[in-house]
Amino acid sequence: MTRSRLLALQALVAILAIAFWWVLTNTSLFGDPARTQFFFSTPLDVARQIVTWFSSGEIWYHLWITLVEAALAFIIGTVAALILGFWLARRPRTAAVFDPYVKAANALPRVVLAPIFTLWFGLGIWSKVALGVTLVFFIVFFNVYQGVKEVNRTVLQNARMLGMTERQLLRHVYLPSALSWVFSSLHVSIGFAVVGAVVGEYLGSAAGLGYLIAQAEGMFDIAGVFAGMFVLSAFVLIIDGLVTLVERRLLVWQPDHDGHH
């Protein structure tokens, strides 16, 4: 499928969804329009709210706060997961000892941790960053761990026979092997970094997209809630697009990666 055709189909899905939403809230096909508008607002009202936010400039500060929190959560969580994932994947005995504890930590509901982080770090950005880190870390960690464990044994033995040091093995064998696993986890973890930031803001903050959504919800401003969710979705898609660009550059940088298989 060509890129233009793909974009056309994606646009068509969005148009059909908005058309259905308009029919739902502006016609009596699904019941009283006034009632459905109370619960779902209307596409026009949501669009007006988004335009108001951007034209007044109010949204930019909140977007910046959420971006900083999500970026810090993403960077800290990813770096910690890469280091620990690589380290444990190459030490099976240590990994076996810590395995139940890693799984138990991953099973903790993050929403329960949010008030604890607020107690520890206050209502500033760091409580949101901490929540985002807990979401990002495990996604990247498990992918890195699996990626390193699935290194081609023949390639590894040949590299050792050639006298490669541990650092050279890491750079030329382990890293290229884990690269596709790492990037598949990064696409997911970006969304979770933003989710962590927004949930933290929603539960207690003075700025950010989560704060805007919480304020709108508190005033029963359904258009504001939907507008916040749309802006948040677009925000995540833009960041994910940037990661895709980096991914393409890095996978080109490793041209012999496919040759290993």
Short mmCIF file of C-alpha atoms in Angstrom, two decimals:
data_model
loop_
_atom_site.label_atom_id
_atom_site.label_comp_id
_atom_site.label_asym_id
_atom_site.label_seq_id
_atom_site.Cartn_x
_atom_site.Cartn_y
_atom_site.Cartn_z
CA MET A 1 0.00 0.00 0.00
CA THR A 2 1.39 3.42 -0.96
CA ARG A 3 1.89 6.07 1.72
CA SER A 4 -0.65 8.44 0.10
CA ARG A 5 -3.27 5.67 0.00
CA LEU A 6 -2.59 4.79 3.63
CA LEU A 7 -2.94 8.44 4.70
CA ALA A 8 -6.19 8.72 2.70
CA LEU A 9 -7.65 5.65 4.44
CA GLN A 10 -6.55 6.92 7.87
CA ALA A 11 -8.18 10.29 7.12
CA LEU A 12 -11.34 8.49 5.98
CA VAL A 13 -11.56 6.62 9.31
CA ALA A 14 -11.30 9.95 11.19
CA ILE A 15 -13.95 11.58 8.95
CA LEU A 16 -16.36 8.64 9.43
CA ALA A 17 -15.85 8.71 13.21
CA ILE A 18 -16.54 12.48 13.37
CA ALA A 19 -19.56 12.07 11.06
CA PHE A 20 -20.97 9.36 13.37
CA TRP A 21 -20.33 11.61 16.38
CA TRP A 22 -22.19 14.48 14.65
CA VAL A 23 -25.16 12.23 13.83
CA LEU A 24 -25.17 10.92 17.42
CA THR A 25 -25.29 14.41 18.97
CA ASN A 26 -27.24 16.47 16.40
CA THR A 27 -30.04 14.15 15.28
CA SER A 28 -32.74 12.21 17.08
CA LEU A 29 -31.55 8.94 15.51
CA PHE A 30 -30.07 7.73 18.81
CA GLY A 31 -32.44 9.56 21.13
CA ASP A 32 -32.84 13.11 22.41
CA PRO A 33 -29.94 15.25 21.00
CA ALA A 34 -29.88 17.46 24.12
CA ARG A 35 -29.28 14.38 26.28
CA THR A 36 -26.53 12.93 24.05
CA GLN A 37 -24.86 16.36 23.84
CA PHE A 38 -24.69 16.48 27.65
CA PHE A 39 -22.68 13.23 27.66
CA PHE A 40 -20.70 13.56 24.39
CA SER A 41 -20.73 17.30 23.57
CA THR A 42 -20.56 17.96 19.78
CA PRO A 43 -17.70 18.01 17.26
CA LEU A 44 -18.26 21.74 16.69
CA ASP A 45 -18.18 22.65 20.41
CA VAL A 46 -15.01 20.59 20.94
CA ALA A 47 -13.37 22.19 17.89
CA ARG A 48 -14.34 25.67 19.22
CA GLN A 49 -12.78 24.85 22.60
CA ILE A 50 -9.52 23.68 20.98
CA VAL A 51 -9.36 26.80 18.78
CA THR A 52 -10.04 29.02 21.85
CA TRP A 53 -7.22 27.34 23.81
CA PHE A 54 -4.69 27.75 21.00
CA SER A 55 -5.77 31.25 19.86
CA SER A 56 -5.65 32.60 23.43
CA GLY A 57 -2.31 30.84 24.00
CA GLU A 58 -3.62 29.27 27.24
CA ILE A 59 -2.83 25.72 26.12
CA TRP A 60 0.88 26.22 25.40
CA TYR A 61 1.98 26.46 29.04
CA HIS A 62 0.01 23.33 29.96
CA LEU A 63 1.38 21.45 26.93
CA TRP A 64 4.93 22.45 27.89
CA ILE A 65 4.51 21.21 31.48
CA THR A 66 3.12 17.86 30.29
CA LEU A 67 5.87 17.57 27.65
CA VAL A 68 8.62 18.17 30.25
CA GLU A 69 7.11 15.62 32.65
CA ALA A 70 6.61 13.02 29.89
CA ALA A 71 10.09 13.60 28.42
CA LEU A 72 11.79 13.23 31.81
CA ALA A 73 9.75 10.09 32.60
CA PHE A 74 10.54 8.66 29.16
CA ILE A 75 14.30 9.38 29.35
CA ILE A 76 14.80 8.25 32.97
CA GLY A 77 12.60 5.15 32.56
CA THR A 78 14.21 4.15 29.24
CA VAL A 79 17.83 4.65 30.38
CA ALA A 80 17.23 2.73 33.64
CA ALA A 81 15.47 -0.08 31.74
CA LEU A 82 18.23 -0.31 29.10
CA ILE A 83 20.99 -0.53 31.72
CA LEU A 84 19.17 -3.04 33.95
CA GLY A 85 17.77 -5.04 31.01
CA PHE A 86 21.20 -5.47 29.38
CA TRP A 87 22.84 -6.25 32.73
CA LEU A 88 20.32 -8.89 33.88
CA ALA A 89 19.99 -10.52 30.43
CA ARG A 90 23.71 -11.29 30.50
CA ARG A 91 23.61 -12.62 34.09
CA PRO A 92 21.04 -15.47 34.12
CA ARG A 93 21.63 -16.45 37.79
CA THR A 94 21.13 -12.90 39.06
CA ALA A 95 18.09 -12.55 36.80
CA ALA A 96 16.60 -15.77 38.23
CA VAL A 97 17.01 -14.41 41.79
CA PHE A 98 15.34 -11.08 41.01
CA ASP A 99 12.69 -12.42 38.59
CA PRO A 100 9.79 -12.73 41.10
CA TYR A 101 10.53 -9.28 42.54
CA VAL A 102 10.55 -7.62 39.10
CA LYS A 103 7.24 -9.31 38.24
CA ALA A 104 5.72 -8.31 41.60
CA ALA A 105 6.82 -4.67 41.12
CA ASN A 106 5.32 -4.66 37.61
CA ALA A 107 2.01 -5.98 38.99
CA LEU A 108 1.58 -2.99 41.34
CA PRO A 109 -1.33 -0.78 40.17
CA ARG A 110 0.22 2.57 39.22
CA VAL A 111 -2.81 4.62 40.27
CA VAL A 112 -2.21 3.42 43.85
CA LEU A 113 1.38 4.68 43.61
CA ALA A 114 0.33 8.18 42.47
CA PRO A 115 -0.74 9.44 45.96
CA ILE A 116 2.44 7.94 47.47
CA PHE A 117 4.62 9.78 44.93
CA THR A 118 2.68 12.99 45.67
CA LEU A 119 3.49 12.51 49.37
CA TRP A 120 7.17 11.88 48.63
CA PHE A 121 7.79 14.46 45.90
CA GLY A 122 5.00 17.00 46.42
CA LEU A 123 2.61 18.46 43.83
CA GLY A 124 5.41 19.58 41.47
CA ILE A 125 6.57 17.84 38.32
CA TRP A 126 8.62 15.10 40.02
CA SER A 127 5.62 13.16 41.37
CA LYS A 128 4.30 12.97 37.77
CA VAL A 129 7.74 12.02 36.43
CA ALA A 130 7.99 9.22 39.02
CA LEU A 131 4.59 7.84 37.97
CA GLY A 132 5.58 7.99 34.29
CA VAL A 133 8.89 6.22 35.03
CA THR A 134 7.07 3.27 36.63
CA LEU A 135 4.99 2.88 33.46
CA VAL A 136 7.86 3.30 30.97
CA PHE A 137 10.49 1.25 32.80
CA PHE A 138 8.85 -2.18 32.71
CA ILE A 139 7.75 -1.95 29.06
CA VAL A 140 11.29 -1.15 27.89
CA PHE A 141 12.95 -3.48 30.43
CA PHE A 142 11.11 -6.65 29.34
CA ASN A 143 11.71 -5.90 25.65
CA VAL A 144 15.43 -5.20 26.13
CA TYR A 145 15.80 -8.28 28.32
CA GLN A 146 14.14 -10.48 25.67
CA GLY A 147 16.05 -8.84 22.81
CA VAL A 148 19.46 -9.47 24.41
CA LYS A 149 18.54 -13.06 25.36
CA GLU A 150 17.58 -13.80 21.76
CA VAL A 151 20.97 -12.83 20.32
CA ASN A 152 22.04 -15.26 17.59
CA ARG A 153 24.33 -17.75 19.41
CA THR A 154 26.44 -18.46 16.30
CA VAL A 155 27.15 -14.76 15.81
CA LEU A 156 28.01 -14.42 19.51
CA GLN A 157 30.42 -17.40 19.45
CA ASN A 158 32.10 -16.14 16.26
CA ALA A 159 32.52 -12.68 17.77
CA ARG A 160 34.12 -14.18 20.90
CA MET A 161 36.43 -16.30 18.75
CA LEU A 162 37.56 -13.12 17.00
CA GLY A 163 38.57 -11.78 20.41
CA MET A 164 35.92 -9.11 20.88
CA THR A 165 35.87 -7.41 24.28
CA GLU A 166 32.67 -7.11 26.32
CA ARG A 167 32.29 -3.50 25.18
CA GLN A 168 32.68 -4.50 21.51
CA LEU A 169 30.18 -7.35 21.97
CA LEU A 170 27.73 -4.88 23.48
CA ARG A 171 28.13 -2.43 20.60
CA HIS A 172 28.35 -4.80 17.62
CA VAL A 173 26.29 -7.84 18.70
CA TYR A 174 23.94 -7.23 21.63
CA LEU A 175 22.83 -3.69 20.74
CA PRO A 176 21.95 -4.38 17.06
CA SER A 177 20.09 -7.54 18.10
CA ALA A 178 18.07 -5.71 20.75
CA LEU A 179 17.49 -2.59 18.63
CA SER A 180 14.20 -3.62 17.00
CA TRP A 181 12.88 -4.86 20.39
CA VAL A 182 13.90 -1.57 22.00
CA PHE A 183 12.14 0.58 19.39
CA SER A 184 8.96 -1.50 19.47
CA SER A 185 8.84 -0.85 23.23
CA LEU A 186 9.64 2.87 22.83
CA HIS A 187 6.56 3.43 20.62
CA VAL A 188 4.37 2.01 23.40
CA SER A 189 6.28 3.62 26.27
CA ILE A 190 5.94 7.14 24.82
CA GLY A 191 2.18 6.90 25.20
CA PHE A 192 2.61 5.57 28.74
CA ALA A 193 5.05 8.38 29.67
CA VAL A 194 2.36 10.90 28.66
CA VAL A 195 -0.35 8.86 30.42
CA GLY A 196 1.73 8.82 33.62
CA ALA A 197 2.21 12.60 33.47
CA VAL A 198 -1.46 13.29 32.70
CA VAL A 199 -2.83 10.90 35.36
CA GLY A 200 -0.52 12.50 37.92
CA GLU A 201 -1.72 15.97 36.87
CA TYR A 202 -5.32 14.81 36.98
CA LEU A 203 -4.94 13.58 40.57
CA GLY A 204 -3.27 16.75 41.79
CA SER A 205 -1.47 19.63 40.08
CA ALA A 206 -1.71 23.28 39.09
CA ALA A 207 -0.82 22.91 35.41
CA GLY A 208 -0.67 20.46 32.49
CA LEU A 209 -3.15 18.73 30.19
CA GLY A 210 -4.38 16.51 33.03
CA TYR A 211 -5.08 19.63 35.09
CA LEU A 212 -7.07 21.17 32.19
CA ILE A 213 -9.12 17.97 31.80
CA ALA A 214 -9.74 17.75 35.56
CA GLN A 215 -10.85 21.42 35.67
CA ALA A 216 -13.24 20.91 32.76
CA GLU A 217 -14.64 17.76 34.37
CA GLY A 218 -15.15 19.57 37.67
CA MET A 219 -17.31 22.15 35.88
CA PHE A 220 -19.20 19.51 33.84
CA ASP A 221 -17.63 21.04 30.72
CA ILE A 222 -17.83 17.96 28.48
CA ALA A 223 -16.51 19.90 25.46
CA GLY A 224 -13.43 20.82 27.51
CA VAL A 225 -12.88 17.18 28.57
CA PHE A 226 -13.14 15.92 24.97
CA ALA A 227 -10.97 18.81 23.71
CA GLY A 228 -8.30 17.88 26.27
CA MET A 229 -8.40 14.25 25.15
CA PHE A 230 -8.11 15.20 21.47
CA VAL A 231 -5.15 17.52 22.14
CA LEU A 232 -3.54 14.77 24.24
CA SER A 233 -3.99 12.20 21.44
CA ALA A 234 -2.50 14.56 18.83
CA PHE A 235 0.36 15.33 21.23
CA VAL A 236 1.22 11.61 21.57
CA LEU A 237 0.99 11.03 17.79
CA ILE A 238 3.42 13.88 17.09
CA ILE A 239 5.97 12.57 19.63
CA ASP A 240 5.54 9.02 18.29
CA GLY A 241 6.20 10.34 14.77
CA LEU A 242 9.48 11.87 15.97
CA VAL A 243 10.54 8.52 17.46
CA THR A 244 9.71 6.82 14.13
CA LEU A 245 12.07 9.25 12.37
CA VAL A 246 14.85 8.47 14.87
CA GLU A 247 14.15 4.74 14.52
CA ARG A 248 14.53 4.89 10.73
CA ARG A 249 17.83 6.75 11.06
CA LEU A 250 19.20 4.28 13.60
CA LEU A 251 18.11 1.18 11.70
CA VAL A 252 19.83 2.61 8.61
CA TRP A 253 22.89 3.21 10.79
CA GLN A 254 22.94 -0.57 11.45
CA PRO A 255 22.80 -1.85 7.82
CA ASP A 256 24.46 -5.15 8.62
CA HIS A 257 21.88 -5.99 11.29
CA ASP A 258 19.71 -7.93 8.84
CA GLY A 259 22.73 -9.77 7.59
CA HIS A 260 23.18 -11.37 10.99
CA HIS A 261 19.98 -13.29 10.43
#
